[in-house]
CSV table of C-alpha atoms and ligand atoms in Angstrom, one decimal:
chain,number,residue,atom,x,y,z
Z,1,UNK,CA,0.0,0.0,0.0
Z,2,UNK,CA,1.4,3.4,-0.9
Z,3,UNK,CA,2.9,5.3,2.0
Z,4,UNK,CA,1.4,8.7,2.9
Z,5,UNK,CA,4.8,10.3,3.0
Z,6,UNK,CA,7.0,12.6,0.9
Z,7,UNK,CA,10.5,11.4,0.3
Z,8,UNK,CA,12.9,14.3,-0.1
Z,9,UNK,CA,16.6,14.2,-1.0
Z,10,UNK,CA,18.6,17.2,-0.1
Z,11,UNK,CA,21.1,17.3,-2.9
Z,12,UNK,CA,23.3,19.7,-0.9
Z,13,UNK,CA,24.0,16.9,1.5
Z,14,UNK,CA,22.7,13.7,-0.1
Z,15,UNK,CA,20.5,13.2,3.0
Z,16,UNK,CA,17.1,11.8,2.7
Z,17,UNK,CA,14.0,12.7,4.6
Z,18,UNK,CA,10.5,11.2,4.9
Z,19,UNK,CA,7.8,13.8,5.6
Z,20,UNK,CA,4.3,12.6,6.6
Z,21,UNK,CA,1.4,13.6,4.2
Z,22,UNK,CA,-1.4,14.3,6.6
Z,23,UNK,CA,-5.2,14.2,6.0
Z,24,UNK,CA,-6.3,16.9,3.5
Z,25,UNK,CA,-3.0,16.4,1.6
Z,26,UNK,CA,-0.9,18.7,3.7
Z,27,UNK,CA,2.6,18.5,5.0
Z,28,UNK,CA,3.7,20.4,8.1
Z,29,UNK,CA,5.9,23.4,7.1
Z,30,UNK,CA,7.7,22.9,10.4
Z,31,UNK,CA,9.0,19.6,9.1
Z,32,UNK,CA,11.2,21.5,6.6
Z,33,UNK,CA,13.2,22.8,9.5
Z,34,UNK,CA,14.8,19.4,9.9
Z,35,UNK,CA,16.4,19.7,6.5
Z,36,UNK,CA,19.7,21.2,7.3
Z,37,UNK,CA,23.2,21.4,5.9
Z,38,UNK,CA,24.7,21.3,9.4
Z,39,UNK,CA,23.7,21.1,13.0
Z,40,UNK,CA,23.9,24.9,13.3
Z,41,UNK,CA,21.8,25.5,10.1
Z,42,UNK,CA,18.3,27.0,10.6
Z,43,UNK,CA,16.9,24.5,8.3
Z,44,UNK,CA,14.4,25.1,5.4
Z,45,UNK,CA,11.4,27.4,5.5
Z,46,UNK,CA,8.4,27.5,3.1
Z,47,UNK,CA,8.0,30.8,1.3
Z,48,UNK,CA,4.4,31.7,0.4
Z,49,UNK,CA,3.7,35.4,0.0
Z,50,UNK,CA,-0.1,36.1,0.4
Z,51,UNK,CA,-0.5,32.5,1.6
Z,52,UNK,CA,-1.5,31.3,-1.9
Z,53,UNK,CA,-0.8,27.7,-1.0
Z,54,UNK,CA,-0.7,27.6,2.8
Z,55,UNK,CA,-3.3,26.2,5.2
Z,56,UNK,CA,-3.3,28.4,8.3
Z,57,UNK,CA,-5.7,26.2,10.3
Z,58,UNK,CA,-8.0,23.2,10.3
Z,59,UNK,CA,-11.6,24.3,10.2
Z,60,UNK,CA,-15.1,22.8,10.3
Z,61,UNK,CA,-17.1,25.9,9.3
Z,62,UNK,CA,-17.1,26.4,5.6
Z,63,UNK,CA,-16.0,24.2,2.7
Z,64,UNK,CA,-15.2,25.6,-0.8
Z,65,UNK,CA,-14.3,23.6,-3.9
Z,66,UNK,CA,-13.0,26.3,-6.2
Z,67,UNK,CA,-12.8,24.2,-9.3
Z,68,UNK,CA,-16.4,22.9,-9.0
Z,69,UNK,CA,-17.9,26.1,-7.7
Z,70,UNK,CA,-19.1,24.5,-4.4
Z,71,UNK,CA,-19.8,26.4,-1.2
Z,72,UNK,CA,-21.2,24.7,2.0
Z,73,UNK,CA,-21.7,26.1,5.5
Z,74,UNK,CA,-21.2,23.3,8.0
Z,75,UNK,CA,-21.9,20.9,5.1
Z,76,UNK,CA,-25.1,22.5,3.9
Z,77,UNK,CA,-25.0,23.7,0.2
Z,78,UNK,CA,-25.3,27.5,-0.1
Z,79,UNK,CA,-28.1,27.0,-2.7
Z,80,UNK,CA,-30.3,25.2,-0.2
Z,81,UNK,CA,-29.7,27.7,2.6
Z,82,UNK,CA,-30.4,30.6,0.3
Z,83,UNK,CA,-33.6,29.0,-0.8
Z,84,UNK,CA,-34.9,27.6,2.4
Z,85,UNK,CA,-33.3,29.3,5.4
Z,86,UNK,CA,-32.9,32.8,6.8
Z,87,UNK,CA,-29.9,34.8,8.0
Z,88,UNK,CA,-30.5,34.4,11.7
Z,89,UNK,CA,-30.8,30.6,11.3
Z,90,UNK,CA,-27.7,30.5,9.1
Z,91,UNK,CA,-25.8,32.6,11.7
Z,92,UNK,CA,-26.7,30.0,14.3
Z,93,UNK,CA,-25.5,27.2,12.0
Z,94,UNK,CA,-22.2,28.9,11.3
Z,95,UNK,CA,-21.5,29.8,14.9
Z,96,UNK,CA,-22.9,26.7,16.6
Z,97,UNK,CA,-22.3,24.0,14.0
Z,98,UNK,CA,-25.8,22.7,13.6
Z,99,UNK,CA,-29.2,23.9,12.5
Z,100,UNK,CA,-31.3,24.9,15.5
Z,101,UNK,CA,-34.5,23.2,16.6
Z,102,UNK,CA,-37.5,25.5,17.2
Z,103,UNK,CA,-36.6,26.1,20.9
Z,104,UNK,CA,-33.0,27.0,20.2
Z,105,UNK,CA,-33.9,29.2,17.2
Z,106,UNK,CA,-36.4,31.2,19.3
Z,107,UNK,CA,-33.8,31.6,22.1
Z,108,UNK,CA,-31.1,32.6,19.6
Z,109,UNK,CA,-33.3,35.1,17.8
Z,110,UNK,CA,-34.4,36.6,21.1
Z,111,UNK,CA,-30.8,36.8,22.4
Z,112,UNK,CA,-29.7,38.7,19.4
Z,113,UNK,CA,-32.7,41.0,19.3
Z,114,UNK,CA,-32.1,42.0,22.9
Z,115,UNK,CA,-28.6,43.1,21.9
Z,116,UNK,CA,-29.4,45.4,19.1
Z,117,UNK,CA,-29.2,48.6,21.2
Z,118,UNK,CA,-25.8,50.4,21.5
Z,119,UNK,CA,-24.5,52.6,24.4
Z,120,UNK,CA,-25.8,56.2,23.9
Z,121,UNK,CA,-22.1,57.4,24.1
Z,122,UNK,CA,-21.5,55.7,20.7
Z,123,UNK,CA,-23.6,58.4,19.1
Z,124,UNK,CA,-21.0,60.9,20.2
Z,125,UNK,CA,-18.4,59.0,18.2
Z,126,UNK,CA,-20.7,59.1,15.2
Z,127,UNK,CA,-21.1,62.8,15.6
Z,128,UNK,CA,-17.4,63.3,15.5
Z,129,UNK,CA,-17.2,62.2,11.9
Z,130,UNK,CA,-17.6,64.5,8.9
Z,131,UNK,CA,-20.9,64.4,7.1
Z,132,UNK,CA,-19.1,62.7,4.1
Z,133,UNK,CA,-17.2,60.1,6.2
Z,134,UNK,CA,-17.2,56.7,4.5
Z,135,UNK,CA,-19.5,54.5,6.6
Z,136,UNK,CA,-16.9,51.7,6.6
Z,137,UNK,CA,-14.5,54.0,8.3
Z,138,UNK,CA,-17.2,54.8,10.9
Z,139,UNK,CA,-18.0,51.1,11.3
Z,140,UNK,CA,-14.3,50.1,11.8
Z,141,UNK,CA,-14.0,52.8,14.5
Z,142,UNK,CA,-17.2,52.2,16.4
Z,143,UNK,CA,-16.8,48.4,16.4
Z,144,UNK,CA,-13.4,48.9,18.0
Z,145,UNK,CA,-14.9,51.4,20.4
Z,146,UNK,CA,-17.3,48.8,21.7
Z,147,UNK,CA,-14.3,47.0,23.2
Z,148,UNK,CA,-14.2,49.8,25.8
Z,149,UNK,CA,-17.8,49.3,26.8
Z,150,UNK,CA,-17.4,45.6,27.4
Z,151,UNK,CA,-14.0,45.1,29.2
Z,152,UNK,CA,-15.1,41.6,30.2
Z,153,UNK,CA,-14.7,40.6,26.6
Z,154,UNK,CA,-11.0,40.3,27.2
Z,155,UNK,CA,-11.8,37.0,28.9
Z,156,UNK,CA,-11.5,35.2,25.6
Z,157,UNK,CA,-11.1,31.8,27.2
Z,158,UNK,CA,-14.4,32.1,29.0
Z,159,UNK,CA,-17.0,30.2,26.9
Z,160,UNK,CA,-20.0,32.2,28.3
Z,161,UNK,CA,-18.2,35.5,27.6
Z,162,UNK,CA,-17.4,34.4,24.0
Z,163,UNK,CA,-21.1,33.5,23.5
Z,164,UNK,CA,-22.2,36.8,24.9
Z,165,UNK,CA,-19.9,38.9,22.8
Z,166,UNK,CA,-21.0,36.9,19.7
Z,167,UNK,CA,-24.6,37.7,20.4
Z,168,UNK,CA,-23.8,41.3,21.1
Z,169,UNK,CA,-21.7,41.8,17.9
Z,170,UNK,CA,-24.3,40.1,15.6
Z,171,UNK,CA,-27.0,42.2,17.2
Z,172,UNK,CA,-25.1,45.6,17.3
Z,173,UNK,CA,-23.2,45.7,14.0
Z,174,UNK,CA,-26.4,46.5,12.0
Z,175,UNK,CA,-27.3,49.3,14.5
Z,176,UNK,CA,-23.8,50.8,14.1
Z,177,UNK,CA,-24.1,50.5,10.3
Z,178,UNK,CA,-27.5,52.1,10.3
Z,179,UNK,CA,-26.4,54.9,12.6
Z,180,UNK,CA,-23.4,55.6,10.3
Z,181,UNK,CA,-25.7,55.8,7.3
Z,182,UNK,CA,-28.2,58.1,9.1
Z,183,UNK,CA,-25.2,60.4,10.2
Z,184,UNK,CA,-24.1,60.7,6.6
Z,185,UNK,CA,-27.6,61.7,5.6
Z,186,UNK,CA,-28.0,64.2,8.5
Z,187,UNK,CA,-31.0,62.2,9.7
Z,188,UNK,CA,-32.0,61.4,13.3
Z,189,UNK,CA,-31.1,57.9,14.4
Z,190,UNK,CA,-33.8,55.3,14.3
Z,191,UNK,CA,-33.7,52.9,17.2
Z,192,UNK,CA,-34.1,49.1,16.9
Z,193,UNK,CA,-37.7,47.9,16.5
Z,194,UNK,CA,-37.6,44.4,18.0
Z,195,UNK,CA,-40.9,43.2,16.6
Z,196,UNK,CA,-39.3,43.2,13.1
Z,197,UNK,CA,-37.0,40.5,11.7
Z,198,UNK,CA,-33.3,40.9,11.9
Z,199,UNK,CA,-33.1,42.2,8.4
Z,200,UNK,CA,-36.4,44.1,8.6
Z,201,UNK,CA,-35.2,45.9,11.7
Z,202,UNK,CA,-32.0,46.9,9.8
Z,203,UNK,CA,-34.1,48.3,7.0
Z,204,UNK,CA,-36.2,50.2,9.5
Z,205,UNK,CA,-33.1,51.8,11.2
Z,206,UNK,CA,-31.9,52.8,7.8
Z,207,UNK,CA,-35.0,54.1,6.0
Z,208,UNK,CA,-37.7,54.8,8.5
Z,209,UNK,CA,-38.8,58.4,8.3
Z,210,UNK,CA,-41.9,59.9,9.9
Z,211,UNK,CA,-44.2,56.9,9.5
Z,212,UNK,CA,-45.4,55.6,12.8
Z,213,UNK,CA,-45.2,52.0,11.9
Z,214,UNK,CA,-42.4,51.1,9.5
Z,215,UNK,CA,-43.0,47.9,7.5
Z,216,UNK,CA,-40.3,46.9,5.0
Z,217,UNK,CA,-41.3,45.7,1.6
Z,218,UNK,CA,-41.4,41.9,2.1
Z,219,UNK,CA,-39.7,41.1,-1.2
Z,220,UNK,CA,-36.8,43.5,-0.5
Z,221,UNK,CA,-36.6,42.3,3.1
Z,222,UNK,CA,-36.3,38.7,1.9
Z,223,UNK,CA,-33.8,39.6,-0.9
Z,224,UNK,CA,-31.5,41.4,1.6
Z,225,UNK,CA,-31.8,38.5,4.0
Z,226,UNK,CA,-30.7,36.0,1.3
Z,227,UNK,CA,-27.8,38.4,0.4
Z,228,UNK,CA,-26.9,38.3,4.1
Z,229,UNK,CA,-26.9,34.5,4.0
Z,230,UNK,CA,-24.6,34.5,0.9
Z,231,UNK,CA,-22.1,36.8,2.7
Z,232,UNK,CA,-22.1,35.1,6.1
Z,233,UNK,CA,-18.8,33.2,5.8
Z,234,UNK,CA,-16.2,32.1,3.3
Z,235,UNK,CA,-13.4,30.2,5.1
Z,236,UNK,CA,-10.0,31.8,5.2
Z,237,UNK,CA,-10.5,34.9,3.2
Z,238,UNK,CA,-8.5,38.1,3.9
Z,239,UNK,CA,-10.8,39.4,6.6
Z,240,UNK,CA,-11.2,36.0,8.3
Z,241,UNK,CA,-7.4,35.7,8.3
Z,242,UNK,CA,-7.2,39.2,9.9
Z,243,UNK,CA,-9.8,38.1,12.5
Z,244,UNK,CA,-7.8,35.0,13.3
Z,245,UNK,CA,-4.4,36.7,13.2
Z,246,UNK,CA,-5.3,39.7,15.4
Z,247,UNK,CA,-7.4,37.4,17.6
Z,248,UNK,CA,-4.4,35.1,18.1
Z,249,UNK,CA,-2.8,37.8,20.3
Z,250,UNK,CA,-5.7,37.1,22.7
Z,251,UNK,CA,-7.2,40.6,22.2
Z,252,UNK,CA,-10.9,41.0,22.8
Z,253,UNK,CA,-13.2,40.1,19.8
Z,254,UNK,CA,-14.4,43.7,19.3
Z,255,UNK,CA,-10.9,44.8,18.4
Z,256,UNK,CA,-10.4,41.7,16.2
Z,257,UNK,CA,-13.7,42.3,14.4
Z,258,UNK,CA,-12.6,45.9,13.9
Z,259,UNK,CA,-9.5,44.6,12.2
Z,260,UNK,CA,-11.5,42.2,10.1
Z,261,UNK,CA,-13.8,45.0,9.1
Z,262,UNK,CA,-10.8,47.1,8.0
Z,263,UNK,CA,-9.5,44.2,5.9
Z,264,UNK,CA,-12.9,43.8,4.3
Z,265,UNK,CA,-13.0,47.5,3.4
Z,266,UNK,CA,-10.3,47.1,0.8
Z,267,UNK,CA,-11.4,47.2,-2.9
Z,268,UNK,CA,-9.9,43.7,-3.6
Z,269,UNK,CA,-12.1,42.2,-0.9
Z,270,UNK,CA,-15.4,43.5,0.4
Z,271,UNK,CA,-14.9,46.9,-1.1
Z,272,UNK,CA,-15.2,45.3,-4.5
Z,273,UNK,CA,-19.0,45.7,-4.7
Z,274,UNK,CA,-18.6,49.4,-4.4
Z,275,UNK,CA,-15.7,49.4,-6.9
Z,276,UNK,CA,-17.9,47.4,-9.3
Z,277,UNK,CA,-20.6,50.1,-9.4
Z,278,UNK,CA,-18.0,52.8,-9.8
Z,279,UNK,CA,-16.7,50.8,-12.7
Z,280,UNK,CA,-20.1,50.4,-14.3
Z,281,UNK,CA,-20.9,54.1,-13.9
Z,282,UNK,CA,-17.5,54.9,-15.5
Z,283,UNK,CA,-18.2,52.6,-18.5
Z,284,UNK,CA,-21.6,54.3,-18.8
Z,285,UNK,CA,-23.0,52.1,-21.6
Z,286,UNK,CA,-22.8,48.6,-23.0
Z,287,UNK,CA,-21.3,50.0,-26.2
Z,288,UNK,CA,-18.3,51.1,-24.2
Z,289,UNK,CA,-17.6,47.6,-22.8
Z,290,UNK,CA,-15.2,46.5,-25.6
Z,291,UNK,CA,-12.9,49.4,-25.0
Z,292,UNK,CA,-13.0,48.8,-21.3
Z,293,UNK,CA,-12.2,45.1,-21.7
Z,294,UNK,CA,-9.3,46.1,-24.0
Z,295,UNK,CA,-7.9,48.3,-21.2
Z,296,UNK,CA,-8.2,45.4,-18.8
Z,297,UNK,CA,-6.4,43.0,-21.1
Z,298,UNK,CA,-3.7,45.6,-21.5
Z,299,UNK,CA,-3.3,45.5,-17.7
Z,300,UNK,CA,-4.5,49.1,-17.3
Z,301,UNK,CA,-7.6,48.1,-15.2
Z,302,UNK,CA,-9.1,45.3,-13.3
Z,303,UNK,CA,-12.5,44.0,-14.1
Z,304,UNK,CA,-13.9,44.4,-10.6
Z,305,UNK,CA,-16.2,41.7,-9.4
Z,306,UNK,CA,-14.3,39.2,-11.5
Z,307,UNK,CA,-11.8,36.6,-10.3
Z,308,UNK,CA,-11.2,34.9,-7.1
Z,309,UNK,CA,-8.3,33.3,-5.2
Z,310,UNK,CA,-10.2,30.1,-4.7
Z,311,UNK,CA,-13.0,29.9,-7.2
Z,312,UNK,CA,-11.7,29.0,-10.7
Z,313,UNK,CA,-15.2,28.6,-11.8
Z,314,UNK,CA,-18.4,30.6,-11.4
Z,315,UNK,CA,-18.8,31.8,-7.8
Z,316,UNK,CA,-22.0,29.9,-6.8
Z,317,UNK,CA,-23.1,33.0,-4.8
Z,318,UNK,CA,-22.9,35.2,-8.0
Z,319,UNK,CA,-25.5,33.0,-9.7
Z,320,UNK,CA,-27.9,33.5,-6.8
Z,321,UNK,CA,-27.3,37.2,-6.6
Z,322,UNK,CA,-28.0,37.6,-10.3
Z,323,UNK,CA,-31.4,35.9,-9.7
Z,324,UNK,CA,-32.1,38.1,-6.7
Z,325,UNK,CA,-31.3,41.2,-8.8
Z,326,UNK,CA,-34.3,40.5,-11.0
Z,327,UNK,CA,-36.6,39.8,-8.1
Z,328,UNK,CA,-35.6,43.2,-6.7
Z,329,UNK,CA,-36.1,44.9,-10.0
Z,330,UNK,CA,-39.6,43.6,-10.1
Z,331,UNK,CA,-40.2,45.9,-7.1
Z,332,UNK,CA,-37.9,48.7,-7.8
Z,333,UNK,CA,-37.7,48.8,-11.5
Z,334,UNK,CA,-34.7,47.6,-13.6
Z,335,UNK,CA,-31.3,49.1,-12.8
Z,336,UNK,CA,-30.0,49.9,-16.3
Z,337,UNK,CA,-26.4,49.3,-15.1
Z,338,UNK,CA,-27.1,45.6,-15.2
Z,339,UNK,CA,-27.0,45.8,-18.9
Z,340,UNK,CA,-23.4,46.8,-18.7
Z,341,UNK,CA,-22.7,43.9,-16.2
Z,342,UNK,CA,-24.4,41.4,-18.5
Z,343,UNK,CA,-22.3,42.6,-21.5
Z,344,UNK,CA,-19.1,42.6,-19.5
Z,345,UNK,CA,-19.9,39.0,-18.4
Z,346,UNK,CA,-20.8,37.9,-21.9
Z,347,UNK,CA,-17.6,39.2,-23.5
Z,348,UNK,CA,-15.3,38.2,-20.6
Z,349,UNK,CA,-16.6,34.6,-20.5
Z,350,UNK,CA,-15.8,34.2,-24.2
Z,351,UNK,CA,-12.4,36.0,-24.1
Z,352,UNK,CA,-9.2,33.9,-23.7
Z,353,UNK,CA,-7.6,36.5,-21.4
Z,354,UNK,CA,-10.3,35.7,-18.7
Z,355,UNK,CA,-10.9,32.1,-19.6
Z,356,UNK,CA,-7.2,31.2,-19.5
Z,357,UNK,CA,-6.9,32.9,-16.1
Z,358,UNK,CA,-10.2,31.3,-14.9
Z,359,UNK,CA,-11.7,34.6,-14.1
Z,360,UNK,CA,-15.4,34.4,-13.5
Z,361,UNK,CA,-18.0,36.7,-11.8
Z,362,UNK,CA,-17.6,36.6,-8.0
Z,363,UNK,CA,-20.1,37.5,-5.3
Z,364,UNK,CA,-19.5,41.2,-5.8
Z,365,UNK,CA,-20.2,41.4,-9.5
Z,366,UNK,CA,-24.0,41.6,-9.3
Z,367,UNK,CA,-24.5,42.8,-5.7
Z,368,UNK,CA,-23.9,46.4,-6.4
Z,369,UNK,CA,-26.6,46.8,-9.1
Z,370,UNK,CA,-29.0,45.1,-6.7
Z,371,UNK,CA,-28.1,47.2,-3.6
Z,372,UNK,CA,-28.3,50.4,-5.7
Z,373,UNK,CA,-31.8,49.4,-6.9
Z,374,UNK,CA,-32.8,48.9,-3.3
Z,375,UNK,CA,-31.8,52.4,-2.5
Z,376,UNK,CA,-28.5,51.9,-0.8
Z,377,UNK,CA,-25.7,54.5,-1.6
Z,378,UNK,CA,-22.6,52.8,-3.0
Z,379,UNK,CA,-20.6,53.6,0.1
Z,380,UNK,CA,-22.9,51.3,2.1
Z,381,UNK,CA,-22.2,48.3,-0.1
Z,382,UNK,CA,-19.2,47.0,1.8
Z,383,UNK,CA,-21.1,47.7,5.1
Z,384,UNK,CA,-23.8,45.3,3.8
Z,385,UNK,CA,-21.0,42.8,3.4
Z,386,UNK,CA,-19.6,43.4,6.9
Z,387,UNK,CA,-22.9,43.0,8.7
Z,388,UNK,CA,-23.6,39.3,7.8
Z,389,UNK,CA,-19.9,38.4,7.8
Z,390,UNK,CA,-19.8,39.2,11.6
Z,391,UNK,CA,-21.2,35.8,12.3
Z,392,UNK,CA,-18.5,34.1,10.2
Z,393,UNK,CA,-15.8,36.1,11.8
Z,394,UNK,CA,-17.0,35.2,15.3
Z,395,UNK,CA,-17.2,31.5,14.4
Z,396,UNK,CA,-13.7,31.6,12.9
Z,397,UNK,CA,-12.4,33.4,16.0
Z,398,UNK,CA,-14.0,31.0,18.4
Z,399,UNK,CA,-12.6,28.0,16.5
Z,400,UNK,CA,-9.1,29.6,16.6
Z,401,UNK,CA,-9.4,30.2,20.4
Z,402,UNK,CA,-10.5,26.6,21.0
Z,403,UNK,CA,-7.8,25.1,18.7
Z,404,UNK,CA,-5.0,23.6,20.8
Z,405,UNK,CA,-2.7,23.8,17.8
Z,406,UNK,CA,-3.1,27.6,17.5
Z,407,UNK,CA,-1.0,30.2,19.2
Z,408,UNK,CA,0.0,33.8,18.4
Z,409,UNK,CA,0.4,34.2,14.6
Z,410,UNK,CA,3.9,35.3,13.9
Z,411,UNK,CA,5.2,34.4,10.4
Z,412,UNK,CA,8.9,34.3,9.5
Z,413,UNK,CA,10.5,36.2,6.6
Z,414,UNK,CA,13.3,36.0,4.0
Z,415,UNK,CA,15.6,38.9,4.9
Z,416,UNK,CA,17.0,40.6,1.8
Z,417,UNK,CA,18.2,43.8,3.4
Z,418,UNK,CA,21.6,45.2,4.3
Z,419,UNK,CA,24.1,43.2,6.3
Z,420,UNK,CA,25.7,44.8,9.4
Z,421,UNK,CA,26.6,48.5,8.9
Z,422,UNK,CA,28.0,51.0,11.5
Z,423,UNK,CA,26.8,54.5,12.3
Z,424,UNK,CA,28.8,57.4,10.9
Z,425,UNK,CA,28.8,61.1,11.9
Z,426,UNK,CA,26.5,63.1,9.7
Z,427,UNK,CA,29.3,65.1,8.2
Z,428,UNK,CA,30.9,61.9,6.9
Z,429,UNK,CA,27.8,60.6,5.1
Z,430,UNK,CA,27.3,60.5,1.3
Z,431,UNK,CA,24.0,61.8,-0.2
Z,432,UNK,CA,21.5,59.0,0.5
Z,433,UNK,CA,20.7,56.8,-2.5
Z,434,UNK,CA,17.1,56.4,-3.5
Z,435,UNK,CA,15.3,54.6,-0.7
Z,436,UNK,CA,13.3,51.5,-1.9
Z,437,UNK,CA,9.9,52.9,-1.0
Z,438,UNK,CA,10.6,56.5,-2.1
Z,439,UNK,CA,8.3,57.7,-4.8
Z,440,UNK,CA,10.7,60.5,-5.5
Z,441,UNK,CA,13.8,61.8,-3.8
Z,442,UNK,CA,11.8,64.2,-1.7
Z,443,UNK,CA,13.1,64.3,1.9
G,1,SDX,C1,-14.2,38.7,-2.2
G,1,SDX,O1,-11.2,35.2,-0.5
G,1,SDX,C2,-12.5,35.3,-0.5
G,1,SDX,O2,-13.2,34.3,-0.2
G,1,SDX,C3,-13.1,36.6,-0.7
G,1,SDX,C4,-14.6,36.7,-0.8
G,1,SDX,C5,-15.3,36.4,0.5
G,1,SDX,O3,-16.5,36.0,0.5
G,1,SDX,O4,-14.7,36.7,1.6
G,1,SDX,O5,-15.0,35.8,-1.8
G,1,SDX,C6,-15.1,38.1,-1.2
G,1,SDX,O6,-13.3,39.4,-1.8
G,1,SDX,C7,-14.4,38.5,-3.6
G,1,SDX,C8,-13.3,39.1,-4.5
G,1,SDX,C9,-13.7,40.6,-4.7
G,1,SDX,N1,-12.6,41.3,-5.4
G,1,SDX,C10,-12.7,41.7,-6.7
G,1,SDX,O7,-13.7,41.5,-7.4
G,1,SDX,C11,-11.5,42.5,-7.2
G,1,SDX,C12,-11.1,42.1,-8.6
G,1,SDX,N2,-10.5,40.8,-8.5
G,1,SDX,C13,-9.2,40.7,-8.3
G,1,SDX,O8,-8.4,41.7,-7.9
G,1,SDX,C14,-8.6,39.3,-8.0
G,1,SDX,O9,-9.2,38.4,-8.9
G,1,SDX,C15,-8.7,38.8,-6.6
G,1,SDX,C16,-8.1,39.8,-5.6
G,1,SDX,C17,-10.1,38.5,-6.2
G,1,SDX,C18,-7.9,37.5,-6.5
G,1,SDX,O10,-6.6,37.8,-6.8
G,1,SDX,P1,-5.5,36.7,-6.9
G,1,SDX,O11,-6.0,35.3,-6.6
G,1,SDX,O12,-4.3,37.2,-6.1
G,1,SDX,O13,-5.1,36.6,-8.4
G,1,SDX,P2,-4.0,37.5,-9.1
G,1,SDX,O14,-4.2,39.0,-8.7
G,1,SDX,O15,-2.7,36.9,-8.8
G,1,SDX,O16,-4.4,37.4,-10.6
G,1,SDX,C19,-4.0,36.3,-11.4
G,1,SDX,C20,-4.0,36.8,-12.8
G,1,SDX,C21,-3.2,38.1,-13.0
G,1,SDX,O17,-2.9,38.1,-14.4
G,1,SDX,P3,-1.3,37.7,-14.8
G,1,SDX,O18,-0.4,38.5,-13.8
G,1,SDX,O19,-1.2,36.2,-14.6
G,1,SDX,O20,-1.2,38.1,-16.2
G,1,SDX,O21,-5.4,37.2,-13.2
G,1,SDX,C22,-5.4,38.5,-13.4
G,1,SDX,C23,-4.2,39.2,-12.8
G,1,SDX,O22,-3.8,40.4,-13.5
G,1,SDX,N3,-6.6,39.0,-12.7
G,1,SDX,C24,-7.5,39.9,-13.3
G,1,SDX,C25,-8.5,40.1,-12.3
G,1,SDX,N4,-8.3,39.3,-11.3
G,1,SDX,C26,-7.1,38.6,-11.6
G,1,SDX,N5,-7.4,40.7,-14.4
G,1,SDX,C27,-8.4,41.5,-14.6
G,1,SDX,N6,-9.5,41.7,-13.8
G,1,SDX,C28,-9.5,41.0,-12.6
G,1,SDX,N7,-10.6,41.2,-11.8
């Protein structure tokens, strides 16, 4: 029977090594340290910038098969959850590992609903922002500020504290998000209305005006709830990695979620949905798509909302979002920008530049036109990503805290800088040469 090992010959020494191949087809990078040229030698290290081929953890939460376009939360296919479940139930599944029975669902929903309020002092933070502050910047800041209101959250090894902070964050992030939106609009804050659903309450805190009894449009409420399901977790993406890495220092989860939210803010990650809309507006019309695609192929632009580190096939979430877009348009009217999206997709899926690089629409490609039709300003799009992802981040964090193999994340490096140099008096120094990160030779 074939041995589950890797046989390595170090040609520098002729020595041979057997490295176990563990379940999942992995070898431990630490095993490379035994491959030395002498007893004093540090041994070998693996070099993997951006972790393109490095597993940082073992996880039970989300499974992705990038080649087949498969996404499952705790084993349940995303297509089934999007069709049959709701976000609160999916958040329970992701955090707890199983679908809740009726009793546990009711308790979970009630526990989160009772944590939707935020300390009144948080409003003072909001008011310190300019009217045109990006809501993601406000969200990063106010989530981090929550750590000062709940100092007991630092007890990260206390199970009950982890559970309480998880409920608080899933409950409060929509409120912070809605308050940030209302601040940018110069509107009074709308407090949580706990007789509404999780998503319905979020819509109320965003859009309620003078009406006494706000009722969200049920089609839009369901559409947003499904979009929340689609964004709940996605294994070791950039922001989940930030959550785990920052959390590995044993900081409180509010500070770690603030770091994860900051990672999500970037246009290559959760900020892509906003970047897609800006791209569509810039293209302006389907007839301009060929010129834009030409610029992409010349390396001048990126086709935002396309490509993925893991999916080398159509992102299964993008298929569902595309369907939701039309359900929303039935209520709001068609967003004409989708015609540009469709033409971009049509051309890209036939063009060898994209096909050869296995670039397909990802979750962000159709969300923007959908959110815009629902009345969200584009700056809110990444916020709509952060809200549902909070449950994923908390599940990833708790799994990391419980994992006996995990400790503070501290990668190594390959040093390519100067060898030892000695200080010289300023009068003896030559004009400094161009520093590596200098844009120009300004002081
Ligand atoms: C999310 O990781 C996750 O799971 C994230 C996420 C989640 O749920 O958490 O799924 C959410 O972040 C989705 C991705 C949103 N980002 C975008 O839509 C931004 C546009 N896409 C890219 O920038 C890019 O595709 C990434 C960042 C998503 C992935 O980048 P990789 O894996 O580092 O790939 P790469 O940059 O090395 O590109 C490989 C090649 C390059 O060409 P060559 O150098 O080989 O010639 O593909 C090209 C890239 O230039 N390429 C693109 C492209 N994406 C990659 N060319 C044009 N347009 C693009 N969008």
